[in-house]
PDB file of C-alpha atoms in Angstrom:
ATOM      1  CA  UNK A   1       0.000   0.000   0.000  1.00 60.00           C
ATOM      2  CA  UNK A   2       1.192   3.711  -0.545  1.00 77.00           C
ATOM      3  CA  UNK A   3       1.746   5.993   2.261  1.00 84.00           C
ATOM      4  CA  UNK A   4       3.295   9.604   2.252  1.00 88.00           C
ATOM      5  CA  UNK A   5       6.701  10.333   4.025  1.00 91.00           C
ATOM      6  CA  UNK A   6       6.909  11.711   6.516  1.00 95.00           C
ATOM      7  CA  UNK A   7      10.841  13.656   7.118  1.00 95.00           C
ATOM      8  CA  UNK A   8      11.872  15.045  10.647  1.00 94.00           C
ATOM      9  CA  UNK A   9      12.909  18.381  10.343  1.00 91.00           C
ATOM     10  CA  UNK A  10      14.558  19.600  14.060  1.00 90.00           C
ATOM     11  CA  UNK A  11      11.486  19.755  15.786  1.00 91.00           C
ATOM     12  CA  UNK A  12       9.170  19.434  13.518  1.00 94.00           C
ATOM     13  CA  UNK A  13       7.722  16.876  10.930  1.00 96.00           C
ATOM     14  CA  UNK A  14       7.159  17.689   7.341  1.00 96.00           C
ATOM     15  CA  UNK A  15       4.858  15.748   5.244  1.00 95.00           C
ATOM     16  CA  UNK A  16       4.256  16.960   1.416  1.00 93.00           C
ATOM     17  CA  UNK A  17       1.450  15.409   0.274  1.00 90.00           C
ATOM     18  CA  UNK A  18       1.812  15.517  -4.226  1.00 80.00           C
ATOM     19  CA  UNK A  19      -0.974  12.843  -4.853  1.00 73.00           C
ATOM     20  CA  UNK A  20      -4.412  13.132  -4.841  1.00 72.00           C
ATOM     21  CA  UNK A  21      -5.175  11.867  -1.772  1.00 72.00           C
ATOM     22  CA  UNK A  22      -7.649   8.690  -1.074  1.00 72.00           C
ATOM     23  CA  UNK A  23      -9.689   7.290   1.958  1.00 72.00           C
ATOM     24  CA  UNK A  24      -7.124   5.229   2.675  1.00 78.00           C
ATOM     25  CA  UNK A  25      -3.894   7.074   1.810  1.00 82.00           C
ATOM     26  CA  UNK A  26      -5.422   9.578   4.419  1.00 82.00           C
ATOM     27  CA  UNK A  27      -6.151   7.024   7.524  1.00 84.00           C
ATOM     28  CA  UNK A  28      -2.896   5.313   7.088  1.00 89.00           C
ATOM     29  CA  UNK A  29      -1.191   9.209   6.810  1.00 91.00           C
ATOM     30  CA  UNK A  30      -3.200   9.627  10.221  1.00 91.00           C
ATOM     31  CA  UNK A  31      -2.205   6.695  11.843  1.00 92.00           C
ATOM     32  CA  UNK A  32       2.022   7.016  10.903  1.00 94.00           C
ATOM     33  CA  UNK A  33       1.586  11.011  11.847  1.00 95.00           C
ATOM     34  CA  UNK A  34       0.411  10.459  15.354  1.00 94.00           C
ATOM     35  CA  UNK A  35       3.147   7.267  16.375  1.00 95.00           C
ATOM     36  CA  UNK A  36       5.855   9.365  15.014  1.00 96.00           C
ATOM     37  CA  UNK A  37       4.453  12.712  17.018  1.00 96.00           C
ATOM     38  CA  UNK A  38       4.847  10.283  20.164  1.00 95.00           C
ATOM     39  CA  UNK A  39       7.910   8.744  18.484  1.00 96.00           C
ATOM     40  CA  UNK A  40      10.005  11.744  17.807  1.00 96.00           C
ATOM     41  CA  UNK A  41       8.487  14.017  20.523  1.00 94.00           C
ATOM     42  CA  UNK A  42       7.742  16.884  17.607  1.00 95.00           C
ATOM     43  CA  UNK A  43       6.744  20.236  18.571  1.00 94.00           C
ATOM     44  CA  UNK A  44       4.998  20.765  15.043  1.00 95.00           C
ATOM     45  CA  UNK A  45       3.873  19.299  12.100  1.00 96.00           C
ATOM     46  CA  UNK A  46       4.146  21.134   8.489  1.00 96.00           C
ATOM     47  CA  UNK A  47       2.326  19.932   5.993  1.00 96.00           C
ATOM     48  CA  UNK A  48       2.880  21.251   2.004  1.00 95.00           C
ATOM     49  CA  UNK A  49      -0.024  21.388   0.031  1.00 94.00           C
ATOM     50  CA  UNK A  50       1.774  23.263  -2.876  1.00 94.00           C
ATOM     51  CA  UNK A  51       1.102  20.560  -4.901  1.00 92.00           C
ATOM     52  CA  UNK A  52      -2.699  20.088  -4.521  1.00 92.00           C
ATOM     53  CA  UNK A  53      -5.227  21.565  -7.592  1.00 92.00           C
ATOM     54  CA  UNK A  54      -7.765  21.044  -4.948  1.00 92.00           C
ATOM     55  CA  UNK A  55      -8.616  20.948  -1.909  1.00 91.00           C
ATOM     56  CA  UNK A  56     -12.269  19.616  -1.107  1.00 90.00           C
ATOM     57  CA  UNK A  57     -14.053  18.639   2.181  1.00 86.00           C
ATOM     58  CA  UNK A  58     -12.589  15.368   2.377  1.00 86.00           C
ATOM     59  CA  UNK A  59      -9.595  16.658   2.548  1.00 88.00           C
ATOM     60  CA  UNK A  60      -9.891  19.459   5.090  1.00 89.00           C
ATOM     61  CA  UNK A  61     -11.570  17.034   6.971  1.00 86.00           C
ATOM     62  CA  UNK A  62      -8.732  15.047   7.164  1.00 88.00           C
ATOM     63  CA  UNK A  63      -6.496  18.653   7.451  1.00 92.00           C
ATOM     64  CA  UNK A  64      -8.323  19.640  10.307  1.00 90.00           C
ATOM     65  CA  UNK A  65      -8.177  15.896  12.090  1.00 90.00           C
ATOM     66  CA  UNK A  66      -4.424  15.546  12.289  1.00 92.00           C
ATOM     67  CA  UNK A  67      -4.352  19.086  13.751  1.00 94.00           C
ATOM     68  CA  UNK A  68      -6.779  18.023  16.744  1.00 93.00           C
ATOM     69  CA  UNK A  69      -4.472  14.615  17.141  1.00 93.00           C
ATOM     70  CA  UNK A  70      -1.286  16.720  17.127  1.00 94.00           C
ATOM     71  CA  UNK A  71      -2.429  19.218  19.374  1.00 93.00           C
ATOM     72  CA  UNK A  72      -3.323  16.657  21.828  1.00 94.00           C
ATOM     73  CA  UNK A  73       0.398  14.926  21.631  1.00 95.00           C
ATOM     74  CA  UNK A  74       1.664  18.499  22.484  1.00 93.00           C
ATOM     75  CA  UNK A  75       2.222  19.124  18.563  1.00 95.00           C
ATOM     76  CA  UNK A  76       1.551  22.090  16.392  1.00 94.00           C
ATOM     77  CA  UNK A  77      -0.197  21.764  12.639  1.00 95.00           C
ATOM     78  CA  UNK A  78       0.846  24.141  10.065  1.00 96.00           C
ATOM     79  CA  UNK A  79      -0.963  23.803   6.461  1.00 96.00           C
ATOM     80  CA  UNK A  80       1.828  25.269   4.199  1.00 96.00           C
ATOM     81  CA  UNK A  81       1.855  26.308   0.327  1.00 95.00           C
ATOM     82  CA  UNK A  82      -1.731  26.391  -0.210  1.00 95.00           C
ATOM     83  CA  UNK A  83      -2.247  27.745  -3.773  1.00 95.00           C
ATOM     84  CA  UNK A  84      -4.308  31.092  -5.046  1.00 96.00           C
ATOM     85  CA  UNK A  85      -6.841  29.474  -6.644  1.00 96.00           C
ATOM     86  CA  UNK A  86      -7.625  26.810  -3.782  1.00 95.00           C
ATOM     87  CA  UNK A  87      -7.895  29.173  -1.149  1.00 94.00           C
ATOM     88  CA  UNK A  88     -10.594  31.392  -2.826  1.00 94.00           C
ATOM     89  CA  UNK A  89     -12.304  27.898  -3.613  1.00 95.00           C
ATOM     90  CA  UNK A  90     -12.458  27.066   0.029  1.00 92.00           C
ATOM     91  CA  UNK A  91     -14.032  29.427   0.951  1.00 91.00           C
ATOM     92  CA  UNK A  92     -16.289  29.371  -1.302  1.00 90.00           C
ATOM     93  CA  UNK A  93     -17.052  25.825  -0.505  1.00 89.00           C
ATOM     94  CA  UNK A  94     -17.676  27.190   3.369  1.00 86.00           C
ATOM     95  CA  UNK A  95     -14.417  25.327   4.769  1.00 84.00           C
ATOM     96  CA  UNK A  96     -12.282  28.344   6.438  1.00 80.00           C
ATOM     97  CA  UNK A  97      -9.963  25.567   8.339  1.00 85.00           C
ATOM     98  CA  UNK A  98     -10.593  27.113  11.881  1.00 81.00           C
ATOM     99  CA  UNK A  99      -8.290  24.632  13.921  1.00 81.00           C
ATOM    100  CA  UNK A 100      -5.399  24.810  11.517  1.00 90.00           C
ATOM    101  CA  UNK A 101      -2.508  27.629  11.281  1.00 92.00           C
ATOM    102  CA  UNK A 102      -1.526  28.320   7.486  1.00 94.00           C
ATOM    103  CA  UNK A 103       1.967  29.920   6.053  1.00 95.00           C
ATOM    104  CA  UNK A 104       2.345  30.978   2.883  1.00 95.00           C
ATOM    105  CA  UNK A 105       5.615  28.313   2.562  1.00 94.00           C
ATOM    106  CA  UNK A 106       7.937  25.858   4.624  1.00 93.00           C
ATOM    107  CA  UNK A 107      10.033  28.158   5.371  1.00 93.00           C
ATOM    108  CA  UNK A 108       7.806  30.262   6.894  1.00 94.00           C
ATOM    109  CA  UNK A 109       5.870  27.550   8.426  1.00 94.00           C
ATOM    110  CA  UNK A 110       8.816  26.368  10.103  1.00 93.00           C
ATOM    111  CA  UNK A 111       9.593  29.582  11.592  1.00 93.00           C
ATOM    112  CA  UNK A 112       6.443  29.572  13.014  1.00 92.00           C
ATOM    113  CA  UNK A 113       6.993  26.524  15.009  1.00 92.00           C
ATOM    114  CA  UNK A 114      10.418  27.875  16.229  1.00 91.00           C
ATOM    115  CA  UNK A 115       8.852  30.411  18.141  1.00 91.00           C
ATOM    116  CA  UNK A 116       6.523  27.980  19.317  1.00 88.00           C
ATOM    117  CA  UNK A 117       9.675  25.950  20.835  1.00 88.00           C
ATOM    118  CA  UNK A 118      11.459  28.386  21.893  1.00 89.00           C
ATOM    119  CA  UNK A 119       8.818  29.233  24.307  1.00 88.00           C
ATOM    120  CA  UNK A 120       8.282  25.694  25.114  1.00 83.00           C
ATOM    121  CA  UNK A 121      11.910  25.581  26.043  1.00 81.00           C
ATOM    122  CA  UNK A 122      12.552  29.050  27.755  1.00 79.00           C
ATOM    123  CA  UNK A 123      15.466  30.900  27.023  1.00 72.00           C
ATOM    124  CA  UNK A 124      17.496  27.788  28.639  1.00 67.00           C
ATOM    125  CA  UNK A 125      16.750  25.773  25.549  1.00 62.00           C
ATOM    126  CA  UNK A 126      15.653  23.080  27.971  1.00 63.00           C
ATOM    127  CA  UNK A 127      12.053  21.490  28.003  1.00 60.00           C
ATOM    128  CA  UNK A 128       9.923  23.148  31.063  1.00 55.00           C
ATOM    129  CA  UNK A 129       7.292  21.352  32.783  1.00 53.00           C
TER     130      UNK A 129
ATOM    131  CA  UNK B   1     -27.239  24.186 -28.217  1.00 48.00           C
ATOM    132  CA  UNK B   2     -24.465  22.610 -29.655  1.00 47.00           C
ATOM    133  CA  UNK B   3     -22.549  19.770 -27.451  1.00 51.00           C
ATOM    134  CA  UNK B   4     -19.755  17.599 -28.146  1.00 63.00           C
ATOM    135  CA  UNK B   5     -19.969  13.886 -26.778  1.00 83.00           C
ATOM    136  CA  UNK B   6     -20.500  13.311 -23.282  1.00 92.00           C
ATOM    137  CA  UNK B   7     -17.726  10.938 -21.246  1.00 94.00           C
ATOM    138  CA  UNK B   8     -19.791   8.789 -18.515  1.00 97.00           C
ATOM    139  CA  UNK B   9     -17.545   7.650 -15.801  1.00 98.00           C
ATOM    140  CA  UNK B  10     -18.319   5.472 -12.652  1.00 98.00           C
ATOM    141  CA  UNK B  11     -18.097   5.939  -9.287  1.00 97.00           C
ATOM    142  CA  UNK B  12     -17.380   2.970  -7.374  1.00 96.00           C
ATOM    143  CA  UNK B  13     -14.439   3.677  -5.638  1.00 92.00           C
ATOM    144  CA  UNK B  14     -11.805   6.253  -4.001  1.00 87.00           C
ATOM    145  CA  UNK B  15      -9.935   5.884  -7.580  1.00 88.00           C
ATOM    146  CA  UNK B  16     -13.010   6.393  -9.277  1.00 94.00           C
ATOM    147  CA  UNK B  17     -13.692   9.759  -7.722  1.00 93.00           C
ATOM    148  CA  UNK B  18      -9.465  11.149  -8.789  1.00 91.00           C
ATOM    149  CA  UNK B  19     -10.296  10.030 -12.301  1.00 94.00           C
ATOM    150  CA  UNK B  20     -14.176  11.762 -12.338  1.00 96.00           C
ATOM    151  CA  UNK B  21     -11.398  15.095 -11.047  1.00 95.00           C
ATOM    152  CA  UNK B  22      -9.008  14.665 -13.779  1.00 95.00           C
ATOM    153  CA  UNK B  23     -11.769  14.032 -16.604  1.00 97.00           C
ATOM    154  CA  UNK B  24     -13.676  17.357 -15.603  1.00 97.00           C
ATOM    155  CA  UNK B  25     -10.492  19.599 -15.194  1.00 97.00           C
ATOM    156  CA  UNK B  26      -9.655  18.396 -18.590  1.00 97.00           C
ATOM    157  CA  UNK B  27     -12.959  19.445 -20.120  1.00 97.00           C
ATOM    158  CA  UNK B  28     -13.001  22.882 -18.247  1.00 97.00           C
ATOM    159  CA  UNK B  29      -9.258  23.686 -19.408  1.00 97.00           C
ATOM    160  CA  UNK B  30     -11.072  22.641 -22.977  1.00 96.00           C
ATOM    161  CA  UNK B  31     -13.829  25.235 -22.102  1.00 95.00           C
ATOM    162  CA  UNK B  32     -11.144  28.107 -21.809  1.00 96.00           C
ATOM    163  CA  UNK B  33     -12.336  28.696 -17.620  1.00 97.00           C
ATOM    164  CA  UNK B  34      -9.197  30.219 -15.695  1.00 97.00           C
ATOM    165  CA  UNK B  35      -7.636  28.313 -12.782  1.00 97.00           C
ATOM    166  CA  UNK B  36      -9.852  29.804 -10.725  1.00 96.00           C
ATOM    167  CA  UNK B  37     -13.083  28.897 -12.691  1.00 97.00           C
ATOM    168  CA  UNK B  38     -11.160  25.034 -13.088  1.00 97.00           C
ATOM    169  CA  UNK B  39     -10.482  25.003  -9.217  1.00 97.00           C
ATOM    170  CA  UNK B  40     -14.167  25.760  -8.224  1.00 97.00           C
ATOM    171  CA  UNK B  41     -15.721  23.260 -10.728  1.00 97.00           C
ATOM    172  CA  UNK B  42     -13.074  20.477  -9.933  1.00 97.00           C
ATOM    173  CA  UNK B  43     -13.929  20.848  -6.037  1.00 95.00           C
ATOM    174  CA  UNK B  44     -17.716  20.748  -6.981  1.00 96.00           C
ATOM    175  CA  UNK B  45     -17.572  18.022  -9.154  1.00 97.00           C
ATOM    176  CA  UNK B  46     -15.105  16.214  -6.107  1.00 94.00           C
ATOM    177  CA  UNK B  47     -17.664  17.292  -3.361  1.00 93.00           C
ATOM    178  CA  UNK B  48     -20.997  15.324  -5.457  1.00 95.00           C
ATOM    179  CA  UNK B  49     -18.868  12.243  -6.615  1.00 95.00           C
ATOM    180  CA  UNK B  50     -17.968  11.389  -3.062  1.00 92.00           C
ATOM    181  CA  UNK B  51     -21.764  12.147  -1.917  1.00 91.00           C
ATOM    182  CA  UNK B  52     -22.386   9.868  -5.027  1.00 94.00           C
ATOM    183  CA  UNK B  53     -20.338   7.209  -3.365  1.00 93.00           C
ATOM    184  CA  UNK B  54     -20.897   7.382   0.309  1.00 90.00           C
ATOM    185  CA  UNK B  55     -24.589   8.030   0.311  1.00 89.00           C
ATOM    186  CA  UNK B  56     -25.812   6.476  -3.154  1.00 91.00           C
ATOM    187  CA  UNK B  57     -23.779   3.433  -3.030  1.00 93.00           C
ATOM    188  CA  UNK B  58     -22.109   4.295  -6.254  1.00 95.00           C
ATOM    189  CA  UNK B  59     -23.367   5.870  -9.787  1.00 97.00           C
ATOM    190  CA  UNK B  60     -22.010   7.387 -12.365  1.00 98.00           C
ATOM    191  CA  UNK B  61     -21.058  10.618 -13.616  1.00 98.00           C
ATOM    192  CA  UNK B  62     -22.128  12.119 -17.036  1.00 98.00           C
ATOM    193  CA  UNK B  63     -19.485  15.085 -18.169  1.00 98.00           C
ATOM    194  CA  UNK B  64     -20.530  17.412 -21.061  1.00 97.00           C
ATOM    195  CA  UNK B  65     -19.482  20.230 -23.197  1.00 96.00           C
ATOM    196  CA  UNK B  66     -21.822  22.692 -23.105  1.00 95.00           C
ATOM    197  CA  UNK B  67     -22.329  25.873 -25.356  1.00 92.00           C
ATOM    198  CA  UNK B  68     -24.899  28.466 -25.125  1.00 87.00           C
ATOM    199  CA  UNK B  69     -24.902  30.892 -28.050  1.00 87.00           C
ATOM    200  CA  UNK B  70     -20.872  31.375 -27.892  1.00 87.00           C
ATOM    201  CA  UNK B  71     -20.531  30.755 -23.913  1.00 90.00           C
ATOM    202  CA  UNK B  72     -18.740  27.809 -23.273  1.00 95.00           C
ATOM    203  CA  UNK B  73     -19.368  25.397 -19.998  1.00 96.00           C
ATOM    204  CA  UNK B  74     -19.302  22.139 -18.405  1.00 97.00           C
ATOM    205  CA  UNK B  75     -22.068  20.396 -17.288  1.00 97.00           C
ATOM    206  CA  UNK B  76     -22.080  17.391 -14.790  1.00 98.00           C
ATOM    207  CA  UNK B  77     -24.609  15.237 -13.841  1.00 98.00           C
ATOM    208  CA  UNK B  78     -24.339  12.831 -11.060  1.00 97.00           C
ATOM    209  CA  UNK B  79     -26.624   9.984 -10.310  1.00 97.00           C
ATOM    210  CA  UNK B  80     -27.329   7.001  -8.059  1.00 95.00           C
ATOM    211  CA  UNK B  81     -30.112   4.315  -7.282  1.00 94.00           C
ATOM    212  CA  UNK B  82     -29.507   4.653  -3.318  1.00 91.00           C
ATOM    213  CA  UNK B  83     -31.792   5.459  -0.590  1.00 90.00           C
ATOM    214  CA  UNK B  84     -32.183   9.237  -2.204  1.00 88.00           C
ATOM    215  CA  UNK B  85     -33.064  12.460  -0.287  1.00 85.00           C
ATOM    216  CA  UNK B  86     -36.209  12.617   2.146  1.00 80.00           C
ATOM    217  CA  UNK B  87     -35.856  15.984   2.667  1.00 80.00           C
ATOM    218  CA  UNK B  88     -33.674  18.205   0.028  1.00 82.00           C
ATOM    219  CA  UNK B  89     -33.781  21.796   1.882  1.00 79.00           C
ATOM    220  CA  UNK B  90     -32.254  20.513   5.080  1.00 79.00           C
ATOM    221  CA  UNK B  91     -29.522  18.442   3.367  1.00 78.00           C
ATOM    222  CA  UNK B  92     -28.289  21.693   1.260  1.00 79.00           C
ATOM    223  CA  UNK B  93     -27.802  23.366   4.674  1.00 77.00           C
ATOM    224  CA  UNK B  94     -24.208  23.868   5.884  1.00 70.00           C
ATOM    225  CA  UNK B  95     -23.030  21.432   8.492  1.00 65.00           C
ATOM    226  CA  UNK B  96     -26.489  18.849   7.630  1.00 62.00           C
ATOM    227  CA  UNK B  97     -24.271  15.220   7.434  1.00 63.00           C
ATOM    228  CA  UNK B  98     -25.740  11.586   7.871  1.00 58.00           C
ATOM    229  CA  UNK B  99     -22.274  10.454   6.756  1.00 56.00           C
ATOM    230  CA  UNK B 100     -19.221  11.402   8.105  1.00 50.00           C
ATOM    231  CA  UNK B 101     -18.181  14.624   6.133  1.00 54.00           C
ATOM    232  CA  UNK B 102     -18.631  17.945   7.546  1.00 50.00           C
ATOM    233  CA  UNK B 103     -21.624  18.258   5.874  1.00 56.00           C
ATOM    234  CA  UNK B 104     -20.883  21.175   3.164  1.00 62.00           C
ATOM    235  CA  UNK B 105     -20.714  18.642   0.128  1.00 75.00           C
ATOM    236  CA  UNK B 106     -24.108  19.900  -1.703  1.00 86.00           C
ATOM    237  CA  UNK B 107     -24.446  23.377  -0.519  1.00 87.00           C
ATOM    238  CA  UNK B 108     -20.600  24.024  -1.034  1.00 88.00           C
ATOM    239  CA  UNK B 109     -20.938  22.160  -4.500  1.00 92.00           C
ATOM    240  CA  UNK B 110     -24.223  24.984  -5.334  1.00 92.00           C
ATOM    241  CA  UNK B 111     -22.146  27.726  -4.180  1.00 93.00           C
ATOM    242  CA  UNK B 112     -19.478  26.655  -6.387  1.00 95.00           C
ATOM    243  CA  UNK B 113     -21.483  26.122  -9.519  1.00 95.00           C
ATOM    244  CA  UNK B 114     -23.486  28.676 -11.984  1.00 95.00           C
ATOM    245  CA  UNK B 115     -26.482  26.069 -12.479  1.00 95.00           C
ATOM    246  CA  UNK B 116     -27.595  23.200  -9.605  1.00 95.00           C
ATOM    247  CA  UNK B 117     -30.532  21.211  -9.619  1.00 94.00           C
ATOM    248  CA  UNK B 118     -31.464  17.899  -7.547  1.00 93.00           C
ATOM    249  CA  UNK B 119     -34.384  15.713  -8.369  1.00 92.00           C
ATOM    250  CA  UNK B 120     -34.459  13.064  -5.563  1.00 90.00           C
ATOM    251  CA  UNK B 121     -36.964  10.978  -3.462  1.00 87.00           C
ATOM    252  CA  UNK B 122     -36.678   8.338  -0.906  1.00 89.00           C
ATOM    253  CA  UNK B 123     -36.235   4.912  -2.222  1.00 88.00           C
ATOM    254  CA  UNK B 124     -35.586   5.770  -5.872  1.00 89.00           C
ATOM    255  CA  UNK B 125     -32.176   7.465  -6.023  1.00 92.00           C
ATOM    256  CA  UNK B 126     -30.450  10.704  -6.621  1.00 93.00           C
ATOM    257  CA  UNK B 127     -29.840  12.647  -9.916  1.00 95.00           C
ATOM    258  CA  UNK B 128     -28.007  16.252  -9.270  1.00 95.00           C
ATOM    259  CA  UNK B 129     -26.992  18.753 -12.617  1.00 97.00           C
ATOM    260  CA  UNK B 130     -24.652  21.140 -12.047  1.00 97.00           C
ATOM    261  CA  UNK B 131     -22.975  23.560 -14.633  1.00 97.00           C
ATOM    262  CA  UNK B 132     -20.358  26.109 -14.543  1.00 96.00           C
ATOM    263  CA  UNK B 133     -19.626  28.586 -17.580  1.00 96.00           C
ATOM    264  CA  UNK B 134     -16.631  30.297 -18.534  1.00 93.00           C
ATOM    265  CA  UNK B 135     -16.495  33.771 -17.019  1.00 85.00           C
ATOM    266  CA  UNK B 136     -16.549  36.592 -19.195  1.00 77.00           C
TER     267      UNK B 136
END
């Protein structure tokens, strides 16, 4: 069976999803996501929809999912690259992806979750709590 | 009204429902619509053939060229012999699901679409047109 990669990236995961994406394809991308959260002990989660033409309820289902999972393990979800076109069609379609932080690209995206560690880990740079 | 053949595709499965995707953006690149234009009809035509498959057990999808005196379009129509709609208003509300979606599948598909119609009843199945035309 497929499944998407998923790279670690310092503290954060990056998954860039270039397929159109199936039932299946996104359960099994649920299920890898939240052992290697737990795995890895990631602070974020970036994933790059650059690649997507669209993005339809199904899928921002499935968006909005693995940002309620991560946030439970203690991870951030950042929705990255979303194109022009896809964004006016969403919300159109009435999906405006309340639970999920965007950035315009990775790099950006990743900065985000930076901060977020950095004031996770105090200006000790060692985990509080 | 002049139309070129029709392509009738079924939805049976996941696969099924990338290929109905791929056959419409095809047809609305055809029709001259801008990405925009191919984005919203692509999403509509992804929203119906999932409701196709998850509440109507399955169907088909009927893709046309459409062209109305020198406007170009695409019209889809979706149908299924499931259980059908008992009650049409309330399922094109926002956030209305018996599945599992989040409920935005046919009124997200209208908004998304110049022309929408629905002629369903319990017990005998589903039949939804929708069209989108190339914006001038």
């Amino acid at each position: 069976m497929d499944r998407i990669p998923i790279l670690k990236m310092g503290d954060a995961l990056l998954i860039t999803i270039q397929v159109d994406m199936h039932d299946r394809l996104a359960i099994a991308l649920e299920d890898d996501l939240t052992q290697k959260i737990v795995q890895t002990r990631a602070k974020g989660v970036l994933i790059d929809i650059s690649s997507l033409e669209i993005v339809d309820s199904f899928i921002g289902r499935m968006l909005d999912n693995i940002a309620a999972v991560s946030r439970i393990l203690d991870a951030e979800t950042v929705v990255v690259g979303m194109r022009p076109a896809v964004a006016i069609t969403l919300v159109e379609l009435g999906l405006s992806l309340t639970g999920v932080k965007t950035a315009l690209n990775v790099e950006r995206g990743m900065t985000l979750i930076g901060k977020r560690v950095a004031t996770i880990r105090g200006p000790s740079g060692r985990e509080r709590g | 009204m002049a139309e070129s053949a029709a392509d009738v595709l079924p939805i049976r499965s996941g696969d099924d429902i990338v290929r109905v995707r791929q056959q419409v953006r095809i047809r609305a690149v055809a029709a001259g619509f801008s990405l925009v234009d191919q984005t919203k009809l692509v999403t509509a035509a992804s929203e119906l053939a999932r409701n196709t498959l998850d509440h109507g057990g399955g169907g088909r999808v009927r893709i046309e060229s459409v062209d109305l005196g020198g406007r170009r379009g695409v019209r889809l129509t979706f149908e299924d012999e499931g259980p059908g709609i008992p009650d049409i208003a309330r399922a094109l509300q926002d956030g209305f699901t018996t599945g599992t979606g989040l409920g935005l599948g046919l009124g997200g598909a209208k908004r998304l679409t110049n022309e929408f119609s629905i002629d369903s009843a319990p017990g005998k199945g589903t039949r939804i047109v929708i069209a989108r035309w190339k914006s001038v």
